[in-house]
Short mmCIF file of C-alpha atoms in Angstrom, two decimals:
data_model
loop_
_atom_site.label_atom_id
_atom_site.label_comp_id
_atom_site.label_asym_id
_atom_site.label_seq_id
_atom_site.Cartn_x
_atom_site.Cartn_y
_atom_site.Cartn_z
CA MET D 27 -26.07 6.65 -9.50
CA MET D 28 -24.28 3.15 -7.95
CA THR D 29 -26.32 0.11 -9.13
CA GLN D 30 -26.46 1.54 -13.19
CA MET D 31 -21.92 2.05 -12.92
CA LYS D 32 -20.38 0.88 -15.86
CA GLY D 33 -17.01 2.17 -17.94
CA LEU D 34 -14.14 3.48 -16.11
CA TYR D 35 -13.61 4.94 -12.79
CA VAL D 36 -10.51 6.19 -12.41
CA VAL D 37 -8.18 5.56 -8.97
CA ALA D 38 -7.63 8.83 -8.68
CA GLN D 39 -3.75 9.88 -7.65
CA THR D 40 -3.95 12.16 -3.97
CA PRO D 41 -1.36 15.03 -5.79
CA PHE D 42 0.57 17.03 -3.28
CA ALA D 43 2.91 19.66 -3.50
CA ALA D 44 6.12 19.62 -3.26
CA ASP D 45 7.16 20.39 0.65
CA GLY D 46 4.42 17.18 0.43
CA ALA D 47 1.14 19.98 1.16
CA LEU D 48 -2.13 18.68 -0.53
CA ASP D 49 -2.46 20.26 -3.54
CA LEU D 50 -5.59 21.16 -3.82
CA ASP D 51 -5.24 23.68 -7.77
CA SER D 52 -3.68 19.94 -8.75
CA ILE D 53 -6.75 18.39 -7.87
CA ASP D 54 -8.74 20.36 -9.93
CA THR D 55 -6.70 19.90 -13.29
CA LEU D 56 -5.80 16.33 -12.79
CA THR D 57 -10.21 15.52 -12.43
CA ASP D 58 -10.51 17.69 -15.79
CA PHE D 59 -7.94 15.13 -17.40
CA TYR D 60 -9.79 11.89 -15.56
CA PHE D 61 -13.15 13.08 -17.57
CA LYS D 62 -10.98 14.31 -20.49
CA HIS D 63 -10.16 10.61 -21.11
CA GLY D 64 -13.49 8.55 -20.77
CA ALA D 65 -13.46 8.50 -17.16
CA ALA D 66 -17.78 7.75 -16.07
CA GLY D 67 -16.08 8.94 -12.83
CA LEU D 68 -13.59 8.55 -9.80
CA THR D 69 -12.64 6.22 -6.77
CA VAL D 70 -10.69 8.34 -3.63
CA LEU D 71 -8.67 8.26 -0.88
CA GLY D 72 -8.04 4.11 -2.34
CA VAL D 73 -4.13 2.91 -1.49
CA ALA D 74 -3.17 3.69 -4.80
CA GLY D 75 -4.84 7.27 -3.47
CA GLU D 76 -2.35 8.11 -0.51
CA ALA D 77 -5.54 7.56 1.63
CA ALA D 78 -2.95 6.32 4.62
CA LYS D 79 -0.76 9.53 4.96
CA LEU D 80 -3.84 11.78 5.05
CA SER D 81 -4.93 13.00 8.17
CA GLU D 82 -8.93 13.16 8.20
CA THR D 83 -9.51 17.15 7.54
CA GLU D 84 -7.15 17.01 4.26
CA SER D 85 -8.89 13.68 3.69
CA ILE D 86 -12.23 15.46 3.81
CA SER D 87 -10.87 18.69 2.10
CA ALA D 88 -9.36 16.21 -1.03
CA VAL D 89 -13.15 14.65 -0.86
CA GLN D 90 -14.86 17.60 -1.35
CA ARG D 91 -12.54 19.55 -3.90
CA PHE D 92 -13.24 16.75 -6.13
CA VAL D 93 -16.35 16.76 -5.55
CA LYS D 94 -17.16 20.26 -6.90
CA ARG D 95 -14.83 19.72 -9.91
CA ALA D 96 -16.39 15.88 -10.40
CA GLN D 97 -19.60 18.77 -10.80
CA GLY D 98 -22.41 15.97 -10.48
CA LYS D 99 -20.35 12.87 -12.05
CA PRO D 100 -19.59 10.00 -9.64
CA VAL D 101 -17.65 9.85 -6.72
CA ILE D 102 -16.77 7.32 -4.36
CA ALA D 103 -14.33 7.23 -1.34
CA GLY D 104 -12.56 4.35 0.31
CA VAL D 105 -13.04 4.57 4.26
CA SER D 106 -11.76 2.10 5.14
CA ASN D 107 -10.60 1.55 8.60
CA PRO D 108 -10.07 -1.14 10.92
CA SER D 109 -11.92 1.99 13.12
CA VAL D 110 -15.94 1.41 13.26
CA ALA D 111 -16.24 4.81 14.97
CA GLN D 112 -13.00 6.12 12.50
CA LEU D 113 -14.68 4.42 9.65
CA ALA D 114 -18.07 6.17 9.87
CA THR D 115 -16.85 8.89 10.98
CA LEU D 116 -15.19 9.60 7.88
CA THR D 117 -18.63 8.48 6.28
CA GLN D 118 -20.40 11.42 7.58
CA ALA D 119 -17.69 13.69 6.51
CA VAL D 120 -17.68 12.03 2.95
CA THR D 121 -21.41 11.83 2.29
CA GLU D 122 -22.49 15.43 3.03
CA VAL D 123 -19.53 16.89 0.96
CA GLY D 124 -21.05 15.48 -2.00
CA ALA D 125 -19.11 12.07 -2.39
CA THR D 126 -21.65 8.78 -4.02
CA GLY D 127 -21.03 6.30 -1.88
CA VAL D 128 -17.61 4.66 0.06
CA MET D 129 -15.72 1.95 -1.02
CA ILE D 130 -15.04 -0.83 2.31
CA ALA D 131 -12.12 -3.17 2.70
CA PRO D 132 -12.05 -6.08 5.53
CA PRO D 133 -9.51 -5.16 7.87
CA PRO D 134 -6.98 -7.52 8.17
CA GLY D 135 -7.06 -9.71 11.22
CA LEU D 136 -10.02 -11.20 9.70
CA ARG D 137 -10.17 -15.14 9.65
CA THR D 138 -14.17 -16.54 9.13
CA GLU D 139 -16.61 -16.03 8.04
CA GLU D 140 -19.02 -15.25 10.77
CA ASP D 141 -15.99 -12.59 11.21
CA VAL D 142 -16.19 -11.04 7.87
CA LEU D 143 -19.99 -10.22 8.19
CA SER D 144 -19.62 -9.04 12.00
CA TYR D 145 -17.60 -6.86 11.09
CA TYR D 146 -19.67 -5.93 8.04
CA GLY D 147 -22.47 -5.54 10.40
CA ALA D 148 -21.33 -3.07 12.23
CA VAL D 149 -19.80 -0.80 9.83
CA PHE D 150 -23.57 -0.56 8.78
CA ASP D 151 -25.93 -0.59 11.86
CA ARG D 152 -23.11 2.82 12.29
CA ILE D 153 -23.30 4.10 9.16
CA GLY D 154 -26.38 2.98 8.19
CA ASP D 155 -27.64 3.38 4.14
CA VAL D 156 -24.41 4.79 2.62
CA PRO D 157 -24.08 2.97 -1.08
CA THR D 158 -21.53 1.05 -0.50
CA VAL D 159 -18.68 -0.41 -2.84
CA LEU D 160 -17.60 -3.62 -0.64
CA GLN D 161 -13.59 -3.95 -1.79
CA ASP D 162 -12.42 -7.13 -2.26
CA PHE D 163 -8.54 -7.09 -2.16
CA PRO D 164 -6.75 -10.17 -0.52
CA PHE D 165 -3.89 -8.87 -1.01
CA SER D 166 -3.74 -5.83 0.22
CA THR D 167 -5.75 -6.48 3.21
CA GLY D 168 -5.02 -9.83 4.48
CA VAL D 169 -8.55 -11.57 4.16
CA TRP D 170 -9.34 -13.54 1.69
CA MET D 171 -13.50 -14.27 0.86
CA SER D 172 -14.91 -16.89 -0.39
CA VAL D 173 -18.00 -16.30 -3.08
CA PRO D 174 -20.24 -17.78 -0.67
CA THR D 175 -19.33 -16.04 1.52
CA MET D 176 -19.61 -11.95 -0.57
CA ALA D 177 -23.18 -13.46 -1.06
CA ARG D 178 -24.21 -13.37 2.05
CA LEU D 179 -23.18 -9.99 2.46
CA ILE D 180 -25.15 -8.90 -0.90
CA GLU D 181 -27.65 -10.76 0.68
CA ARG D 182 -27.66 -9.89 3.91
CA PHE D 183 -26.68 -5.74 2.89
CA PRO D 184 -28.65 -3.85 0.63
CA GLN D 185 -25.91 -1.10 1.02
CA ILE D 186 -24.20 -3.46 -0.97
CA GLN D 187 -23.64 -1.68 -4.03
CA ALA D 188 -21.37 -2.23 -6.46
CA ILE D 189 -18.19 -5.20 -5.48
CA LYS D 190 -14.50 -3.42 -6.44
CA GLU D 191 -13.15 -7.39 -7.64
CA GLU D 192 -9.52 -7.94 -7.55
CA ASP D 193 -8.76 -11.43 -6.43
CA ILE D 194 -7.12 -13.07 -8.16
CA PRO D 195 -6.88 -15.32 -10.58
CA SER D 196 -10.26 -12.10 -11.52
CA ALA D 197 -11.89 -13.94 -14.40
CA ALA D 198 -12.66 -17.75 -12.53
CA LYS D 199 -14.08 -15.14 -9.32
CA ILE D 200 -15.93 -13.40 -11.57
CA THR D 201 -17.99 -16.53 -13.21
CA ARG D 202 -18.63 -18.05 -9.74
CA LEU D 203 -19.53 -14.23 -8.23
CA ARG D 204 -22.65 -13.63 -11.41
CA GLU D 205 -23.54 -17.42 -10.89
CA ALA D 206 -23.44 -17.35 -6.71
CA LEU D 207 -25.15 -13.67 -5.71
CA PRO D 208 -28.93 -13.34 -5.15
CA ARG D 209 -28.90 -10.24 -7.26
CA HIS D 210 -27.81 -8.76 -9.36
CA VAL D 211 -24.27 -5.25 -8.27
CA PRO D 212 -21.93 -3.79 -11.49
CA ILE D 213 -18.38 -5.39 -10.12
CA LEU D 214 -15.58 -2.71 -11.73
CA THR D 215 -11.86 -4.59 -11.43
CA GLY D 216 -8.81 -3.41 -9.67
CA ASN D 217 -5.07 -4.99 -9.95
CA ASN D 218 -4.37 -1.87 -12.14
CA ALA D 219 -6.49 -3.68 -14.71
CA VAL D 220 -3.16 -5.88 -16.11
CA PHE D 221 -6.51 -8.70 -16.63
CA LEU D 222 -8.96 -6.22 -18.12
CA PRO D 223 -9.40 -7.43 -21.52
CA GLN D 224 -10.76 -10.79 -19.73
CA GLU D 225 -12.26 -9.93 -17.15
CA LEU D 226 -14.25 -7.68 -20.02
CA GLY D 227 -14.64 -11.38 -21.48
CA ARG D 228 -16.60 -12.29 -18.26
CA GLY D 229 -18.77 -9.52 -17.42
CA ILE D 230 -17.87 -7.22 -15.29
CA GLU D 231 -19.04 -3.26 -15.46
CA GLY D 232 -15.44 -1.79 -16.27
CA PRO D 233 -12.37 -1.09 -14.53
CA MET D 234 -12.26 0.10 -11.54
CA ALA D 235 -8.10 0.84 -11.78
CA GLY D 236 -5.40 3.85 -12.00
CA PHE D 237 -3.99 4.50 -15.04
CA SER D 238 -0.89 7.67 -16.50
CA HIS D 239 -2.65 6.99 -19.87
CA PRO D 240 -6.94 5.74 -18.60
CA GLU D 241 -7.14 6.22 -21.74
CA MET D 242 -6.24 3.68 -22.27
CA LEU D 243 -8.88 2.05 -19.89
CA SER D 244 -11.74 3.19 -21.14
CA GLY D 245 -11.06 3.06 -25.05
CA VAL D 246 -10.72 -0.89 -24.12
CA TYR D 247 -13.86 -0.62 -22.42
CA ALA D 248 -15.39 0.75 -25.04
CA LEU D 249 -14.36 -1.69 -27.62
CA TYR D 250 -15.73 -4.88 -25.44
CA THR D 251 -18.61 -3.89 -25.27
CA GLU D 252 -19.28 -2.13 -29.34
CA GLY D 253 -18.43 -6.26 -29.48
CA LYS D 254 -15.36 -5.71 -30.91
CA ARG D 255 -12.76 -7.99 -29.11
CA ASP D 256 -9.31 -7.85 -30.81
CA ALA D 257 -9.39 -4.52 -30.96
CA ALA D 258 -9.63 -4.02 -27.90
CA PHE D 259 -7.30 -6.58 -26.64
CA ASP D 260 -5.19 -5.15 -29.67
CA LEU D 261 -5.14 -1.50 -27.50
CA PHE D 262 -4.74 -2.51 -24.02
CA ASN D 263 -1.49 -4.45 -26.00
CA LEU D 264 0.17 -1.20 -26.97
CA TYR D 265 0.21 0.04 -23.22
CA LEU D 266 0.75 -2.95 -21.52
CA PRO D 267 5.05 -2.52 -20.95
CA LEU D 268 3.76 0.49 -19.75
CA LEU D 269 1.09 -0.74 -17.98
CA ASN D 270 2.96 -3.33 -16.22
CA PHE D 271 5.52 -1.09 -14.96
CA GLU D 272 3.49 0.71 -13.46
CA ASN D 273 1.95 -2.28 -11.62
CA GLN D 274 4.45 -2.40 -8.56
CA SER D 275 2.71 -1.26 -5.33
CA GLN D 276 4.39 1.84 -3.89
CA TRP D 277 6.43 2.37 -6.59
CA GLY D 278 4.47 1.65 -10.02
CA VAL D 279 2.70 5.56 -8.18
CA ALA D 280 5.61 7.22 -8.03
CA VAL D 281 6.37 6.28 -11.80
CA ARG D 282 2.52 7.40 -12.29
CA LYS D 283 2.58 10.39 -10.78
CA GLU D 284 5.58 11.01 -12.21
CA ILE D 285 3.61 10.65 -15.89
CA LEU D 286 1.36 12.11 -15.18
CA ARG D 287 3.10 15.25 -14.28
CA ARG D 288 4.02 14.67 -17.83
CA ARG D 289 1.48 15.24 -18.84
CA GLY D 290 0.12 17.54 -16.86
CA ALA D 291 -2.17 16.51 -15.29
CA ILE D 292 -0.62 16.83 -12.14
CA ALA D 293 2.07 20.03 -11.13
CA SER D 294 4.31 17.76 -8.85
CA ALA D 295 4.52 13.78 -8.30
CA VAL D 296 5.44 13.78 -4.83
CA MET D 297 4.43 11.14 -2.62
CA ARG D 298 4.02 12.47 0.51
CA ALA D 299 6.90 10.74 3.29
CA PRO D 300 7.56 7.00 3.48
CA GLY D 301 7.02 6.66 -0.52
CA PRO D 302 9.28 5.71 -2.94
CA ARG D 303 11.90 8.69 -4.46
CA LEU D 304 12.17 6.95 -8.77
CA SER D 305 16.52 7.25 -9.28
CA PRO D 306 18.40 8.70 -12.95
CA LEU D 307 17.49 5.17 -14.25
CA ASP D 308 14.00 5.00 -13.07
CA LEU D 309 13.36 8.30 -14.94
CA LYS D 310 15.22 6.87 -18.14
CA ASP D 311 13.33 3.41 -17.74
CA ILE D 312 10.31 5.21 -17.79
CA ASP D 313 11.79 7.39 -21.71
CA TYR D 314 12.34 4.48 -23.08
CA LEU D 315 9.01 3.09 -22.34
CA LEU D 316 6.56 6.45 -23.41
CA GLU D 317 8.79 6.59 -26.79
CA ARG D 318 7.82 2.82 -26.99
CA LEU D 319 4.37 3.78 -26.91
CA ALA D 320 4.56 7.19 -28.54
CA GLN D 321 5.78 5.11 -31.99
CA SER D 322 3.58 1.88 -31.86
CA LEU D 323 0.69 5.13 -30.91
CA ALA D 324 2.27 6.37 -34.49
CA LYS D 325 2.85 3.25 -36.34
CA ARG D 326 -1.59 3.11 -35.10
CA SER D 327 -2.96 5.60 -36.69
CA GLN D 328 -0.72 4.85 -40.25
#
């Protein structure tokens, strides 16, 4: 299934209740919200999903709930961990509860191509044939994987069935990857989707990103793949101010969760500590951006 990935794979938020407990009921409403707005699949336990703040038991519970609510639609679980043993344990658990596959980024500290190849060799020795998304996100991991290194990974490990590309300039790297990879694998892109139109122009299979308005991501993808490039750019540009506002690391996640709460997708916008809290002025900025977006969408529909 993962070799056929295409469309929007939303990077899902992890909902927490007001007291910081994992909110399983909101996982249900959030999953429904994502699929209602055009998602083809979900990516859970990502960086934006506050995965590092969950216990192993909570991580498994969250994946199980997303999988159950997705009703057969694909769910990719992030399992990245510098400890291969812990990564393997979580991988086994999430696949047992129905995850379609896992996403693995290289851990901080790898410095050479041989370091990267050795790490993934150790990983696949432990997890076997689990379908895997290779995440290239150097600004988070501190590991810069060259195109030749990624090509060698794809050649050596058939378990790698897709790439999440988040290096920049992303469009240029996507073109080089397409030319260098020894076999075709879907390439999806993150970076909060701020470069999505250009990446679609380089032939990606879709966005793997989070945004409080996933209908924009799925809409831009659909328009672009239908050959309606100008319409795709026009739709993207309507949402760009809000998209940029959310593109501010963990603080931006707080903004996204607040908007998702307002849209009825989750019950609470709480981020688990340590995490940012929005000020009254921040909330006013959100008010203004949402008002402007509503006005722009109203004009577009006239």
